[in-house]
CSV table of C-alpha atoms in Angstrom, one decimal:
chain,number,residue,atom,x,y,z
A,1,UNK,CA,53.5,-54.7,-40.6
A,2,UNK,CA,55.9,-53.2,-38.1
A,3,UNK,CA,53.7,-51.7,-35.4
A,4,UNK,CA,54.2,-49.6,-32.2
A,5,UNK,CA,51.8,-48.5,-29.5
A,6,UNK,CA,52.4,-45.1,-27.9
A,7,UNK,CA,50.7,-44.2,-24.6
A,8,UNK,CA,51.4,-42.0,-21.6
A,9,UNK,CA,53.0,-43.1,-18.3
A,10,UNK,CA,51.1,-43.3,-15.1
A,11,UNK,CA,47.6,-43.3,-16.5
A,12,UNK,CA,44.6,-45.6,-17.0
A,13,UNK,CA,45.3,-47.0,-20.5
A,14,UNK,CA,48.7,-48.7,-19.8
A,15,UNK,CA,47.3,-52.2,-18.9
A,16,UNK,CA,45.2,-52.1,-22.2
A,17,UNK,CA,48.2,-50.9,-24.2
A,18,UNK,CA,50.0,-54.1,-23.1
A,19,UNK,CA,47.0,-56.2,-24.2
A,20,UNK,CA,47.1,-54.6,-27.6
A,21,UNK,CA,50.8,-55.1,-27.9
A,22,UNK,CA,50.5,-58.8,-27.1
A,23,UNK,CA,47.8,-59.2,-29.7
A,24,UNK,CA,49.9,-57.8,-32.5
A,25,UNK,CA,53.0,-59.5,-33.9
A,26,UNK,CA,56.2,-57.5,-34.2
A,27,UNK,CA,54.8,-54.7,-31.9
A,28,UNK,CA,56.7,-52.5,-29.5
A,29,UNK,CA,55.3,-50.3,-26.6
A,30,UNK,CA,56.5,-46.7,-26.0
A,31,UNK,CA,55.7,-44.0,-23.5
A,32,UNK,CA,57.4,-41.0,-25.2
A,33,UNK,CA,57.3,-40.3,-28.9
A,34,UNK,CA,60.9,-39.1,-28.8
A,35,UNK,CA,62.0,-42.6,-27.8
A,36,UNK,CA,60.8,-44.1,-31.0
A,37,UNK,CA,64.1,-44.2,-32.9
A,38,UNK,CA,63.1,-46.5,-35.8
A,39,UNK,CA,60.5,-46.0,-38.5
A,40,UNK,CA,57.3,-48.0,-38.2
A,41,UNK,CA,54.6,-48.8,-40.6
A,42,UNK,CA,52.0,-47.9,-38.0
A,43,UNK,CA,52.1,-46.2,-34.6
A,44,UNK,CA,48.9,-46.4,-32.6
A,45,UNK,CA,48.8,-43.2,-30.4
A,46,UNK,CA,46.4,-44.1,-27.7
A,47,UNK,CA,45.6,-42.0,-24.6
A,48,UNK,CA,48.8,-40.0,-25.2
A,49,UNK,CA,49.0,-36.5,-23.7
A,50,UNK,CA,51.7,-34.8,-25.6
A,51,UNK,CA,51.5,-32.9,-28.9
A,52,UNK,CA,53.8,-34.7,-31.4
A,53,UNK,CA,55.8,-32.5,-33.7
A,54,UNK,CA,55.6,-33.1,-37.5
A,55,UNK,CA,59.2,-34.4,-37.7
A,56,UNK,CA,58.4,-37.3,-35.5
A,57,UNK,CA,55.1,-38.1,-37.3
A,58,UNK,CA,56.9,-38.1,-40.7
A,59,UNK,CA,59.1,-41.0,-39.6
A,60,UNK,CA,56.2,-43.4,-39.9
A,61,UNK,CA,53.7,-44.4,-42.6
A,62,UNK,CA,50.7,-44.2,-40.3
A,63,UNK,CA,50.2,-42.4,-37.0
A,64,UNK,CA,46.8,-43.4,-35.7
A,65,UNK,CA,44.7,-41.9,-32.9
A,66,UNK,CA,41.3,-43.2,-31.6
A,67,UNK,CA,39.1,-40.4,-30.2
A,68,UNK,CA,35.8,-40.8,-28.5
A,69,UNK,CA,33.7,-38.4,-30.5
A,70,UNK,CA,32.3,-38.0,-34.0
A,71,UNK,CA,35.0,-35.7,-35.3
A,72,UNK,CA,35.2,-32.9,-36.1
A,73,UNK,CA,32.7,-32.5,-33.3
A,74,UNK,CA,34.0,-33.1,-29.8
A,75,UNK,CA,37.6,-32.4,-30.3
A,76,UNK,CA,39.7,-31.9,-27.1
A,77,UNK,CA,39.7,-33.5,-23.7
A,78,UNK,CA,37.7,-36.4,-22.1
A,79,UNK,CA,35.1,-36.5,-24.9
A,80,UNK,CA,33.4,-39.7,-23.7
A,81,UNK,CA,33.0,-38.4,-20.1
A,82,UNK,CA,31.6,-35.1,-21.4
A,83,UNK,CA,29.1,-37.0,-23.5
A,84,UNK,CA,28.1,-39.3,-20.6
A,85,UNK,CA,27.5,-36.1,-18.6
A,86,UNK,CA,25.3,-34.9,-21.4
A,87,UNK,CA,23.1,-38.0,-21.0
A,88,UNK,CA,24.3,-39.8,-24.2
A,89,UNK,CA,24.5,-43.6,-24.2
A,90,UNK,CA,25.7,-44.1,-27.8
A,91,UNK,CA,29.2,-42.8,-28.0
A,92,UNK,CA,30.9,-42.4,-31.4
A,93,UNK,CA,34.6,-43.3,-31.7
A,94,UNK,CA,36.8,-42.0,-34.6
A,95,UNK,CA,40.1,-43.4,-35.8
A,96,UNK,CA,42.1,-40.8,-37.6
A,97,UNK,CA,45.6,-39.9,-38.8
A,98,UNK,CA,47.5,-37.8,-36.3
A,99,UNK,CA,48.8,-34.4,-37.3
A,100,UNK,CA,50.7,-31.7,-35.4
A,101,UNK,CA,47.4,-30.0,-34.7
A,102,UNK,CA,44.7,-31.3,-32.2
A,103,UNK,CA,42.3,-33.9,-33.5
A,104,UNK,CA,42.1,-32.6,-37.1
A,105,UNK,CA,43.5,-35.5,-39.2
A,106,UNK,CA,41.8,-37.5,-41.9
A,107,UNK,CA,39.4,-40.3,-40.7
A,108,UNK,CA,39.9,-44.0,-41.2
A,109,UNK,CA,36.8,-45.4,-39.5
A,110,UNK,CA,34.1,-44.6,-37.0
A,111,UNK,CA,32.3,-47.0,-34.6
A,112,UNK,CA,29.9,-46.6,-31.7
A,113,UNK,CA,30.0,-47.7,-28.1
A,114,UNK,CA,26.6,-48.5,-26.7
A,115,UNK,CA,26.2,-47.9,-23.0
A,116,UNK,CA,23.5,-49.1,-20.6
A,117,UNK,CA,23.4,-45.7,-18.7
A,118,UNK,CA,24.5,-47.4,-15.5
A,119,UNK,CA,28.2,-47.9,-15.9
A,120,UNK,CA,30.6,-46.2,-13.4
A,121,UNK,CA,34.0,-44.9,-14.1
A,122,UNK,CA,36.0,-48.1,-14.2
A,123,UNK,CA,33.5,-49.9,-16.3
A,124,UNK,CA,33.3,-47.0,-18.7
A,125,UNK,CA,37.1,-47.0,-19.0
A,126,UNK,CA,37.1,-50.8,-19.6
A,127,UNK,CA,34.4,-50.6,-22.4
A,128,UNK,CA,36.2,-47.6,-23.9
A,129,UNK,CA,39.6,-49.5,-24.0
A,130,UNK,CA,38.1,-52.7,-25.4
A,131,UNK,CA,36.5,-50.8,-28.3
A,132,UNK,CA,39.8,-49.0,-29.0
A,133,UNK,CA,41.6,-52.4,-29.1
A,134,UNK,CA,38.8,-53.8,-31.4
A,135,UNK,CA,39.2,-50.8,-33.8
A,136,UNK,CA,43.0,-51.2,-33.9
A,137,UNK,CA,42.8,-54.9,-34.7
A,138,UNK,CA,40.1,-54.2,-37.3
A,139,UNK,CA,42.4,-51.7,-39.0
A,140,UNK,CA,45.3,-54.2,-39.0
A,141,UNK,CA,43.2,-57.2,-40.2
A,142,UNK,CA,41.4,-55.2,-42.9
A,143,UNK,CA,44.1,-52.8,-43.9
A,144,UNK,CA,43.2,-52.6,-47.6
A,145,UNK,CA,39.7,-51.5,-46.6
A,146,UNK,CA,40.8,-48.7,-44.3
A,147,UNK,CA,44.3,-47.6,-45.5
A,148,UNK,CA,43.0,-44.5,-47.4
A,149,UNK,CA,41.4,-42.0,-45.0
A,150,UNK,CA,38.8,-39.4,-45.7
A,151,UNK,CA,38.9,-35.7,-44.7
A,152,UNK,CA,36.9,-34.5,-41.7
A,153,UNK,CA,33.6,-32.7,-42.7
A,154,UNK,CA,31.2,-30.5,-40.8
A,155,UNK,CA,31.4,-27.9,-38.0
A,156,UNK,CA,33.9,-28.6,-35.3
A,157,UNK,CA,33.4,-28.2,-31.6
A,158,UNK,CA,35.7,-28.6,-28.6
A,159,UNK,CA,35.5,-30.1,-25.1
A,160,UNK,CA,37.6,-28.5,-22.3
A,161,UNK,CA,40.0,-30.5,-20.1
A,162,UNK,CA,38.3,-31.8,-17.0
A,163,UNK,CA,39.8,-31.0,-13.6
A,164,UNK,CA,39.0,-32.0,-10.0
A,165,UNK,CA,36.6,-29.1,-9.5
A,166,UNK,CA,34.4,-30.6,-12.2
A,167,UNK,CA,33.4,-33.3,-9.7
A,168,UNK,CA,31.5,-30.9,-7.4
A,169,UNK,CA,27.9,-31.9,-6.6
A,170,UNK,CA,25.1,-29.4,-6.1
A,171,UNK,CA,23.5,-30.0,-2.8
A,172,UNK,CA,20.3,-28.4,-4.1
A,173,UNK,CA,19.9,-31.0,-6.8
A,174,UNK,CA,18.8,-34.7,-6.4
A,175,UNK,CA,21.1,-37.7,-6.8
A,176,UNK,CA,19.1,-38.7,-9.8
A,177,UNK,CA,19.7,-35.3,-11.5
A,178,UNK,CA,23.5,-35.7,-10.9
A,179,UNK,CA,23.8,-39.5,-11.5
A,180,UNK,CA,25.7,-39.1,-14.7
A,181,UNK,CA,28.3,-36.9,-12.9
A,182,UNK,CA,28.6,-39.6,-10.3
A,183,UNK,CA,29.2,-42.2,-13.0
A,184,UNK,CA,32.3,-40.4,-14.4
A,185,UNK,CA,34.0,-39.4,-11.2
A,186,UNK,CA,37.1,-41.3,-10.1
A,187,UNK,CA,36.9,-42.3,-6.4
A,188,UNK,CA,40.6,-41.8,-5.9
A,189,UNK,CA,41.9,-39.3,-8.5
A,190,UNK,CA,38.9,-36.9,-8.7
A,191,UNK,CA,36.1,-38.0,-6.3
A,192,UNK,CA,32.7,-36.4,-6.1
A,193,UNK,CA,32.5,-33.7,-3.4
A,194,UNK,CA,30.2,-31.0,-2.0
A,195,UNK,CA,30.2,-28.1,0.4
A,196,UNK,CA,27.9,-27.5,3.3
A,197,UNK,CA,28.3,-24.3,5.4
A,198,UNK,CA,31.8,-23.9,3.9
A,199,UNK,CA,33.0,-27.4,4.8
A,200,UNK,CA,34.0,-29.8,2.1
A,201,UNK,CA,32.8,-33.4,2.0
A,202,UNK,CA,34.0,-36.3,-0.2
A,203,UNK,CA,31.5,-38.7,-1.7
A,204,UNK,CA,32.6,-42.0,-3.2
A,205,UNK,CA,30.4,-44.3,-5.3
A,206,UNK,CA,30.4,-48.0,-6.1
A,207,UNK,CA,28.0,-50.6,-7.4
A,208,UNK,CA,26.4,-53.0,-4.9
A,209,UNK,CA,27.1,-56.7,-5.4
A,210,UNK,CA,23.4,-57.4,-4.7
């Protein structure tokens, strides 16, 4: 199959997109859907932050997205992090056919990522990416099993986009109560913070080697 991987520039998934590209024969990597001039049998659209118009999707046989929720529940932004914040340690991932609407395409497969409950941001991202790669390779290696998708069923729900203000800690709550928030903050891009008497303080977290 002629395969492409599409992801966004300047974000966390790029190193993993290169790993996937190297695993797949006859595969190209792109950072903008408008740059894909040729038709492909399959385009993996992974951690890509632009809505793709129908005329671009129609160029390819399959346009496949992997989303970290049990669609149609959990559409939208940062679904894995929202679920970690909710205290979940068994995160569903859905592979589906992209459409010009958000997260509403037919489903090829669903798998689950089991967490320990102690992973921090970088480890969460790594586990997320490795499962995405695993699902993509499974689809390619077992194409006849997955090639016909099924419609989404059930009631849909949406997660909002996370922004830096979502990393604010409540000084009146314990660390234990807010540990899941500390797990998902990014020490550089959106670190945890709190206010005391109107002054802002930054709190960074990392695992001890001991």
